[in-house]
Tab-separated table of C-alpha atoms in Angstrom:
chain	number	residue	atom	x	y	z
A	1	UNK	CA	-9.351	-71.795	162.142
A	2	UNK	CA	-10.800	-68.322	160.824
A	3	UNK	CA	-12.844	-66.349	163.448
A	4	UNK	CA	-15.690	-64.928	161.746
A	5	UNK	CA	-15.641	-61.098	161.292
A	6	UNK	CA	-19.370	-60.244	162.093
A	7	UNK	CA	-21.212	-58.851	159.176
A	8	UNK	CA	-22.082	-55.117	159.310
A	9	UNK	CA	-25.597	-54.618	159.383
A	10	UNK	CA	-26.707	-53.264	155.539
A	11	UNK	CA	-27.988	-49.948	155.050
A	12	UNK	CA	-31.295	-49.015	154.057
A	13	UNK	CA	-31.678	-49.751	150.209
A	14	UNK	CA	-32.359	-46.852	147.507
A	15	UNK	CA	-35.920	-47.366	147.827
A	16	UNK	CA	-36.104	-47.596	151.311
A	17	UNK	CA	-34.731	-44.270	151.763
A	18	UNK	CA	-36.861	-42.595	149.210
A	19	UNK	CA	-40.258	-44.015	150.589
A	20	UNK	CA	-38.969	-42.908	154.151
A	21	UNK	CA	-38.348	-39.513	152.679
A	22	UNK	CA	-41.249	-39.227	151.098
A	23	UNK	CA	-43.624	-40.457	154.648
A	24	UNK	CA	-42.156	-37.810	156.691
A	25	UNK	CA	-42.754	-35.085	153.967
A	26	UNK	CA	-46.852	-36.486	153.585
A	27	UNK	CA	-46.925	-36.937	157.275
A	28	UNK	CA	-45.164	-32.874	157.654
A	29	UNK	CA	-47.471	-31.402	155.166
A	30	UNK	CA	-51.155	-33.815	156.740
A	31	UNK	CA	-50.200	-31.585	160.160
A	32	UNK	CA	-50.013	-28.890	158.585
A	33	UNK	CA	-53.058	-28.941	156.508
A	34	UNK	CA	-55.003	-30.342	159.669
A	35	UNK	CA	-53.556	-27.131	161.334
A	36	UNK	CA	-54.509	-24.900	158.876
A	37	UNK	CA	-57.935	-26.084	158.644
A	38	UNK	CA	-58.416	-25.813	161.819
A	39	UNK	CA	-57.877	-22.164	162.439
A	40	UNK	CA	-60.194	-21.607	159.268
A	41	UNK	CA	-62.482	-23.500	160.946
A	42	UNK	CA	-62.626	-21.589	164.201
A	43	UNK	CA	-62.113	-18.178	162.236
A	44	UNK	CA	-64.930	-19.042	160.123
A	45	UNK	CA	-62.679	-18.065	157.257
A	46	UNK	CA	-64.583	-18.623	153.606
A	47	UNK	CA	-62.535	-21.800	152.001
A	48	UNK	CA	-63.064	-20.592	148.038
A	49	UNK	CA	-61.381	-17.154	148.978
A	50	UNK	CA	-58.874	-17.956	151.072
A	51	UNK	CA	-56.034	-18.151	148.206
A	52	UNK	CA	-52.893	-18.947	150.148
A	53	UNK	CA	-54.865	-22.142	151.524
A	54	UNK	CA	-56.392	-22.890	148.276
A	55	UNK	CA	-52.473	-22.846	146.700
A	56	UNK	CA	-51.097	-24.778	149.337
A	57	UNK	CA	-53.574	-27.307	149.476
A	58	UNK	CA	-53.174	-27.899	145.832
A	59	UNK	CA	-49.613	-28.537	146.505
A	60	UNK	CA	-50.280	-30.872	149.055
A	61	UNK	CA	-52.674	-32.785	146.821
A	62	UNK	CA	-49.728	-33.054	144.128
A	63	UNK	CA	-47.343	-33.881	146.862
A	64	UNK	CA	-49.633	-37.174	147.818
A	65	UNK	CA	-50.328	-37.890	144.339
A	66	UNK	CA	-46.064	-38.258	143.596
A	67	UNK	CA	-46.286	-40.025	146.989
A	68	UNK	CA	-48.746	-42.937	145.244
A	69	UNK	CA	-46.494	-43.092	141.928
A	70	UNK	CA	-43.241	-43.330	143.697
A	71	UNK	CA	-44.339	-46.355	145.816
A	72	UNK	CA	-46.101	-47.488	142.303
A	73	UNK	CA	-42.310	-47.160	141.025
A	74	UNK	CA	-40.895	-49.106	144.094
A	75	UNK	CA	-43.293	-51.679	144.740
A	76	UNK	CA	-42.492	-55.389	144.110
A	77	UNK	CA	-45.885	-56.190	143.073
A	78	UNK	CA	-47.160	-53.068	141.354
A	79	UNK	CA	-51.141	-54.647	140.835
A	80	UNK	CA	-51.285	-55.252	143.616
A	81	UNK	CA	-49.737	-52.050	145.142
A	82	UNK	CA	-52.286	-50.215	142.786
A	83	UNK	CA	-55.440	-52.196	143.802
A	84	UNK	CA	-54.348	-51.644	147.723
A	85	UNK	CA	-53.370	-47.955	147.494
A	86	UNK	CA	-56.144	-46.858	144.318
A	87	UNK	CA	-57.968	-44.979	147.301
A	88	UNK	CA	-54.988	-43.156	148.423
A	89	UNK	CA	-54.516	-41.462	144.659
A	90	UNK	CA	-58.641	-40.980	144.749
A	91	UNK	CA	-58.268	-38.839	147.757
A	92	UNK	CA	-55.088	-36.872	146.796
A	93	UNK	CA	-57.068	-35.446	143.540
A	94	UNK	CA	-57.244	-31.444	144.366
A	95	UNK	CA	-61.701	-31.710	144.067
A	96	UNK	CA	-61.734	-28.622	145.808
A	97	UNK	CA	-59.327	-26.591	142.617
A	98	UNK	CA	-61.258	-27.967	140.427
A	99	UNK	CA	-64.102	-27.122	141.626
A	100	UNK	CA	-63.247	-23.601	142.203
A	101	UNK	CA	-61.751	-23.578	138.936
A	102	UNK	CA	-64.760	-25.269	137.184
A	103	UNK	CA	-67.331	-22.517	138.979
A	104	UNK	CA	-69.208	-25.671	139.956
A	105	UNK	CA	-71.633	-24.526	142.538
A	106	UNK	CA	-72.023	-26.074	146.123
A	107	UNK	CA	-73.870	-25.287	149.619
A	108	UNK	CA	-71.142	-24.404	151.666
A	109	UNK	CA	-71.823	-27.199	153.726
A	110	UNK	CA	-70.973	-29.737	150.726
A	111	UNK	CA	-67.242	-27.270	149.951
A	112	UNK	CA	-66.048	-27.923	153.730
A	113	UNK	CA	-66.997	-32.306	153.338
A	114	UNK	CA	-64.750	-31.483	150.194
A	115	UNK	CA	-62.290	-29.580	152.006
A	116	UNK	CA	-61.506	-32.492	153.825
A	117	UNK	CA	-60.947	-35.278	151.045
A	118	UNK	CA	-57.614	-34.538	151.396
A	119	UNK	CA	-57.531	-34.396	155.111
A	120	UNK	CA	-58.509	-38.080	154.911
A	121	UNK	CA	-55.106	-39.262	152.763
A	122	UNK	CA	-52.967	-37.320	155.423
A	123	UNK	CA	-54.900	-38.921	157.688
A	124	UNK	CA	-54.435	-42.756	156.648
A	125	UNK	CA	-50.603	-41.600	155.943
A	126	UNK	CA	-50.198	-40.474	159.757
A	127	UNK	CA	-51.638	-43.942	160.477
A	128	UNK	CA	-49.419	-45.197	158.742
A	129	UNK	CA	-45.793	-43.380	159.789
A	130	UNK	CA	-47.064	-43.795	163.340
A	131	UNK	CA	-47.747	-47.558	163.073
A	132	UNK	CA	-44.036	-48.341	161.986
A	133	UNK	CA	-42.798	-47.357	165.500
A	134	UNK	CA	-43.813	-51.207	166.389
A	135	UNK	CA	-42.127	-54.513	164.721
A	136	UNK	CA	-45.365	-56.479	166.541
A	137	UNK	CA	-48.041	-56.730	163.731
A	138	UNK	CA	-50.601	-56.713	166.109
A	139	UNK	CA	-49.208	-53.355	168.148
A	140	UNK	CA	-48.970	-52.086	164.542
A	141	UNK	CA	-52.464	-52.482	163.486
A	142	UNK	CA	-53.670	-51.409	167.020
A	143	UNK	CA	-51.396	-48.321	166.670
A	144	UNK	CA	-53.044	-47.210	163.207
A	145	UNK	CA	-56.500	-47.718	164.212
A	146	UNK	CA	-56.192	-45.564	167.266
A	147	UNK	CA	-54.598	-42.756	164.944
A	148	UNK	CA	-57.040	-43.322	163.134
A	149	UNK	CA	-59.955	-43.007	165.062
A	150	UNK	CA	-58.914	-40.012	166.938
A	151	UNK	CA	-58.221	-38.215	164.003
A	152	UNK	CA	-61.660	-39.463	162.606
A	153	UNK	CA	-63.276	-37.614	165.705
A	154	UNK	CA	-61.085	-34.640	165.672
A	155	UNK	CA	-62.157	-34.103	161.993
A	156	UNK	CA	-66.046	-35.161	162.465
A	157	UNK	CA	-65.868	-32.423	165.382
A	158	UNK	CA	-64.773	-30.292	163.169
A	159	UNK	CA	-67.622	-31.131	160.435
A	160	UNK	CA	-70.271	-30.565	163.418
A	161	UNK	CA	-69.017	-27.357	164.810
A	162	UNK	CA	-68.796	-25.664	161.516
A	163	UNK	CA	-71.755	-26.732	160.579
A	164	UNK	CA	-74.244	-26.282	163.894
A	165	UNK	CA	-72.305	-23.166	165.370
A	166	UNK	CA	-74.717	-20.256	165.568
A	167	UNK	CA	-77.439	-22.474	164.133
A	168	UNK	CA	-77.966	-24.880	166.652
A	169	UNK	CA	-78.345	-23.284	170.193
A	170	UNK	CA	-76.642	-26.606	172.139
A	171	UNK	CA	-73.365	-25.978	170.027
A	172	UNK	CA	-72.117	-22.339	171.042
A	173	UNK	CA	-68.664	-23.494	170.927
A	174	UNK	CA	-66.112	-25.576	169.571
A	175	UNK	CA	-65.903	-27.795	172.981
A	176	UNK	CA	-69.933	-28.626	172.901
A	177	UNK	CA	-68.683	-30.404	169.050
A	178	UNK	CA	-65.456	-32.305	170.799
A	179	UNK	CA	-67.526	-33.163	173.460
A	180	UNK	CA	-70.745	-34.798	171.156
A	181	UNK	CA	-68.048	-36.290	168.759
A	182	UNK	CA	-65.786	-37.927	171.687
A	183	UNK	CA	-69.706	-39.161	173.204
A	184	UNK	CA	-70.998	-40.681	169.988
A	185	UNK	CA	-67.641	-42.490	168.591
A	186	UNK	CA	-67.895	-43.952	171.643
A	187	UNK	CA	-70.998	-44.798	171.128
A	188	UNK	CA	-72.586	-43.133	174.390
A	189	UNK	CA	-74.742	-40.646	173.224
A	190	UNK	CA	-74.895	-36.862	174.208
A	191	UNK	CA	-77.796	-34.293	174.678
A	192	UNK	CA	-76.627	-32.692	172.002
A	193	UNK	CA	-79.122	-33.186	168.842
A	194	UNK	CA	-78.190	-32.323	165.445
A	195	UNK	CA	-80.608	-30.096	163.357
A	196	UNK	CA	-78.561	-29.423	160.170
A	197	UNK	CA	-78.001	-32.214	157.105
A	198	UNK	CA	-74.378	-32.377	157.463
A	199	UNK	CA	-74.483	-32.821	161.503
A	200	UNK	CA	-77.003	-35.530	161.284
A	201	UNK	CA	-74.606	-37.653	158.431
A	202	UNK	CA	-71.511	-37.008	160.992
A	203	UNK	CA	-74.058	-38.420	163.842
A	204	UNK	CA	-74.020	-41.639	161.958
A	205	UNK	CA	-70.645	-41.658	160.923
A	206	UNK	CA	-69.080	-41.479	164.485
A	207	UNK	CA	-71.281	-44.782	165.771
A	208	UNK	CA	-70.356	-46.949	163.151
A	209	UNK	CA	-66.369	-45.688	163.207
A	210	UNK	CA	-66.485	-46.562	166.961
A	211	UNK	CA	-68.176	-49.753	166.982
A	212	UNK	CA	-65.583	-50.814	163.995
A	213	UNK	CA	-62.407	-49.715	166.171
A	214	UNK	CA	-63.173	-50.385	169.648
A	215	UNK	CA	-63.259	-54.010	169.298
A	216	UNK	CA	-59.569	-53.838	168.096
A	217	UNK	CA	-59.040	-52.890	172.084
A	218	UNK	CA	-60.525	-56.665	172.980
A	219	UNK	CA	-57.733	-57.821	169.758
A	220	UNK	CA	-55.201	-56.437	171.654
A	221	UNK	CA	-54.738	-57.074	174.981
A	222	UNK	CA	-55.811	-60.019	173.845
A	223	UNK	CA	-52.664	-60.417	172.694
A	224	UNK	CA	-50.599	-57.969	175.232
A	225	UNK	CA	-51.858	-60.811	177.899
A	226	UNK	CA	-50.665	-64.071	175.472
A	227	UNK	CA	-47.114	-62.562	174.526
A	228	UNK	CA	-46.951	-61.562	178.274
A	229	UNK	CA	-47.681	-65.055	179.681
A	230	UNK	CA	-45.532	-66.351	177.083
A	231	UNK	CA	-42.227	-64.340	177.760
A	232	UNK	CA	-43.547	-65.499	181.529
A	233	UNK	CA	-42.990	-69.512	180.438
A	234	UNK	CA	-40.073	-68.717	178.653
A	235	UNK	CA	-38.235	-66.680	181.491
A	236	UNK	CA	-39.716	-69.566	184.124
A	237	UNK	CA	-38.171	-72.074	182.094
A	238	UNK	CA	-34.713	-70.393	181.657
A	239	UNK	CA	-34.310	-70.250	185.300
A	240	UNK	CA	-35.354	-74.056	185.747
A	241	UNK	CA	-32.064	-74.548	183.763
């Protein structure tokens, strides 16, 4: 009788490879546009004359935008990979180039909620990358949301301390914005009141966000405690044996 050679596990198809390549180049370049802003941000560096950002950033935006048509290329179901993902190649589009390029003009205020278009599509591809490090669907999901919503609030703080700095006494520097952000996503409150138009849309952004994510912590130990007492059973029964 023939023993059975065991079959060598198969190696990641064409495809596979390229969309893998092609998440940890989004997810490389999303850090370090989130970087970048950031410094701008605390510099208080103008965003329409700061040409090496404004190049690089346009880059990006192409980068994510080859991203969407190589999954397009490499998806089984390509409707329905281009109904799922449309909002991916909406926010890769480089607004803030054409803008510039257009000479449309906008309040400063209305430039940096542009600036961060982008910012959002690195952000949902972070979620992403970071939710494959669990086979459990349900770890998964709970994985992405939490990327999710803490880069929601890093970016919101952001928003309000660009925004309220040297405008709004409460906010004289960038830890007064973390702290309001981290208090309203979580749906607390702070002391902190916005007086400018683009503070008072992040104020409502950050309560809804939190009461949309947090209830994904009741989803989840929900089912951390029902796999646990499971694999309990199971283990309980394999020593009855």
């Amino acid at each position: 009788m023939p023993v059975p050679v065991p079959s060598k596990p198969r190696a990641k198809s064409r495809p596979n490879r390229v969309m893998a390549a092609m998440n940890v180049i989004v997810m490389t370049l999303s850090v370090v546009l989130i970087a970048w802003i950031s410094l701008d941000t605390f510099k208080r560096v103008d965003i329409l004359t700061n040409h090496p950002y404004m190049t690089f950033q346009f880059w990006v935006c192409v980068v994510f935008i080859i991203d969407f048509f190589v999954g397009l290329r490499y998806a089984e179901d390509r409707w329905r990979f281009f109904r799922r993902r449309l909002l991916f190649l909406l926010l890769s589009i480089p607004y803030l180039n054409i803008i510039n390029l257009t000479g449309m003009h906008l309040g400063q205020q209305a430039l940096y909620f542009v600036r961060f278009i982008p910012l959002a599509r690195g952000a949902l591809a972070v979620a992403i990358v970071i939710s494959y490090l669990s086979s459990n669907a349900v770890t998964s999901l709970f994985i992405s949301y939490i990327s999710i919503m803490i880069l929601v609030g890093y970016f919101c703080s952001l928003i309000f301390f660009q925004s309220e700095a040297g405008v709004n006494p409460q906010v004289d520097n960038y830890g007064s914005a973390l702290w309001w952000a981290a208090m309203n996503m979580a749906t607390v409150g702070c002391d902190i009141n916005p007086v400018t138009a683009a503070g008072q849309i992040v104020a409502v952004i950050l309560p809804v966000s939190g009461m949309v994510i947090f209830p994904l912590f009741t989803v989840y130990l929900t089912d951390f405690v029902t796999r646990s007492l499971k694999r309990g059973r199971q283990a309980d029964d394999s020593d009855g044996i």
